[in-house]
């Protein structure tokens, strides 16, 4: 699935829709990781943002690559794609 796809989901308030990056397939030494041992990714691309709270505009925007907590957000399947919806406060950093 390509990043920056057009989804028909509009998050509310300070929520952000993130497409998670794929899990690592191999270790740095070339060892293939089985599906049962793969860690949940903690990085993704923002595909939609809400309008923000009153007097608190959002700092992330569509297309940003972000780092978020391991157990952050709620998993969604929309139009065949796997996404996470989370509050902006669950995002730790924007990767430049």
Coordinates of C-alpha atoms in Angstrom, one line a residue:
X1 CA 0.0 0.0 0.0
X2 CA 1.4 3.4 -0.9
X3 CA 1.6 6.2 1.6
X4 CA -0.4 9.4 1.3
X5 CA -3.5 7.6 -0.1
X6 CA -6.8 9.4 -0.2
X7 CA -9.1 8.0 2.6
X8 CA -12.6 9.1 3.3
X9 CA -12.1 9.4 7.0
X10 CA -12.0 12.8 8.7
X11 CA -10.7 12.6 12.3
X12 CA -12.4 14.8 14.9
X13 CA -10.8 17.3 17.3
X14 CA -7.1 16.5 18.0
X15 CA -7.2 13.1 16.5
X16 CA -4.8 11.9 13.7
X17 CA -5.1 9.0 11.2
X18 CA -1.7 7.3 10.7
X19 CA -0.7 4.6 8.3
X20 CA 1.8 2.4 10.1
X21 CA 5.1 1.6 8.5
X22 CA 5.6 -2.0 7.6
X23 CA 7.2 -4.2 10.3
X24 CA 10.9 -5.2 9.8
X25 CA 11.3 -8.4 7.8
X26 CA 15.0 -9.0 8.7
X27 CA 17.4 -8.1 11.5
X28 CA 20.5 -6.0 10.9
X29 CA 22.4 -9.3 10.5
X30 CA 20.1 -10.6 7.8
X31 CA 18.1 -13.0 10.0
X32 CA 14.5 -13.3 8.7
X33 CA 11.9 -12.5 11.5
X34 CA 8.9 -14.8 11.5
X35 CA 5.4 -13.1 11.6
X36 CA 4.8 -14.3 15.2
X37 CA 8.0 -12.5 16.4
X38 CA 7.6 -9.2 14.6
X39 CA 7.2 -6.1 16.7
X40 CA 4.5 -3.6 16.2
X41 CA 5.9 -0.6 14.3
X42 CA 6.2 2.7 16.1
X43 CA 6.5 4.8 13.0
X44 CA 4.0 5.8 10.4
X45 CA 2.8 8.5 8.0
X46 CA 0.0 10.9 8.8
X47 CA -2.8 10.5 6.2
X48 CA -5.5 12.7 7.8
X49 CA -5.8 15.2 10.7
X50 CA -8.7 16.7 12.6
X51 CA -9.3 20.4 13.0
X52 CA -7.7 20.5 16.4
X53 CA -9.2 21.7 19.7
X54 CA -10.4 25.2 20.4
X55 CA -7.3 27.5 20.8
X56 CA -5.0 24.5 20.1
X57 CA -4.1 24.0 16.5
X58 CA -2.5 20.7 15.5
X59 CA 1.3 20.7 14.8
X60 CA 1.3 17.6 12.6
X61 CA 0.1 17.7 9.0
X62 CA -0.7 15.2 6.3
X63 CA 2.4 13.6 4.9
X64 CA 4.5 13.9 8.1
X65 CA 6.4 10.8 9.3
X66 CA 5.9 10.4 13.0
X67 CA 7.0 8.3 16.0
X68 CA 4.3 7.2 18.4
X69 CA 3.9 4.9 21.5
X70 CA 3.9 1.2 21.1
X71 CA 0.4 0.8 22.3
X72 CA -1.0 4.1 21.1
X73 CA -4.1 4.5 19.0
X74 CA -6.9 2.3 17.9
X75 CA -6.5 0.0 14.9
X76 CA -8.9 0.6 12.0
X77 CA -9.4 -1.1 8.6
X78 CA -10.7 1.5 6.1
X79 CA -11.0 0.8 2.3
X80 CA -8.8 -2.3 2.7
X81 CA -6.0 -0.4 4.4
X82 CA -4.7 -0.8 8.0
X83 CA -4.6 2.5 10.0
X84 CA -4.3 3.8 13.5
X85 CA -6.3 6.7 14.9
X86 CA -4.8 8.5 17.9
X87 CA -4.7 11.8 19.7
X88 CA -1.9 14.1 18.7
X89 CA -0.6 13.9 22.3
X90 CA 0.2 10.2 21.6
X91 CA 2.7 11.3 18.9
X92 CA 6.2 11.7 20.3
X93 CA 8.1 13.3 17.4
X94 CA 8.0 14.3 13.7
X95 CA 10.8 12.7 11.7
X96 CA 12.2 15.3 9.3

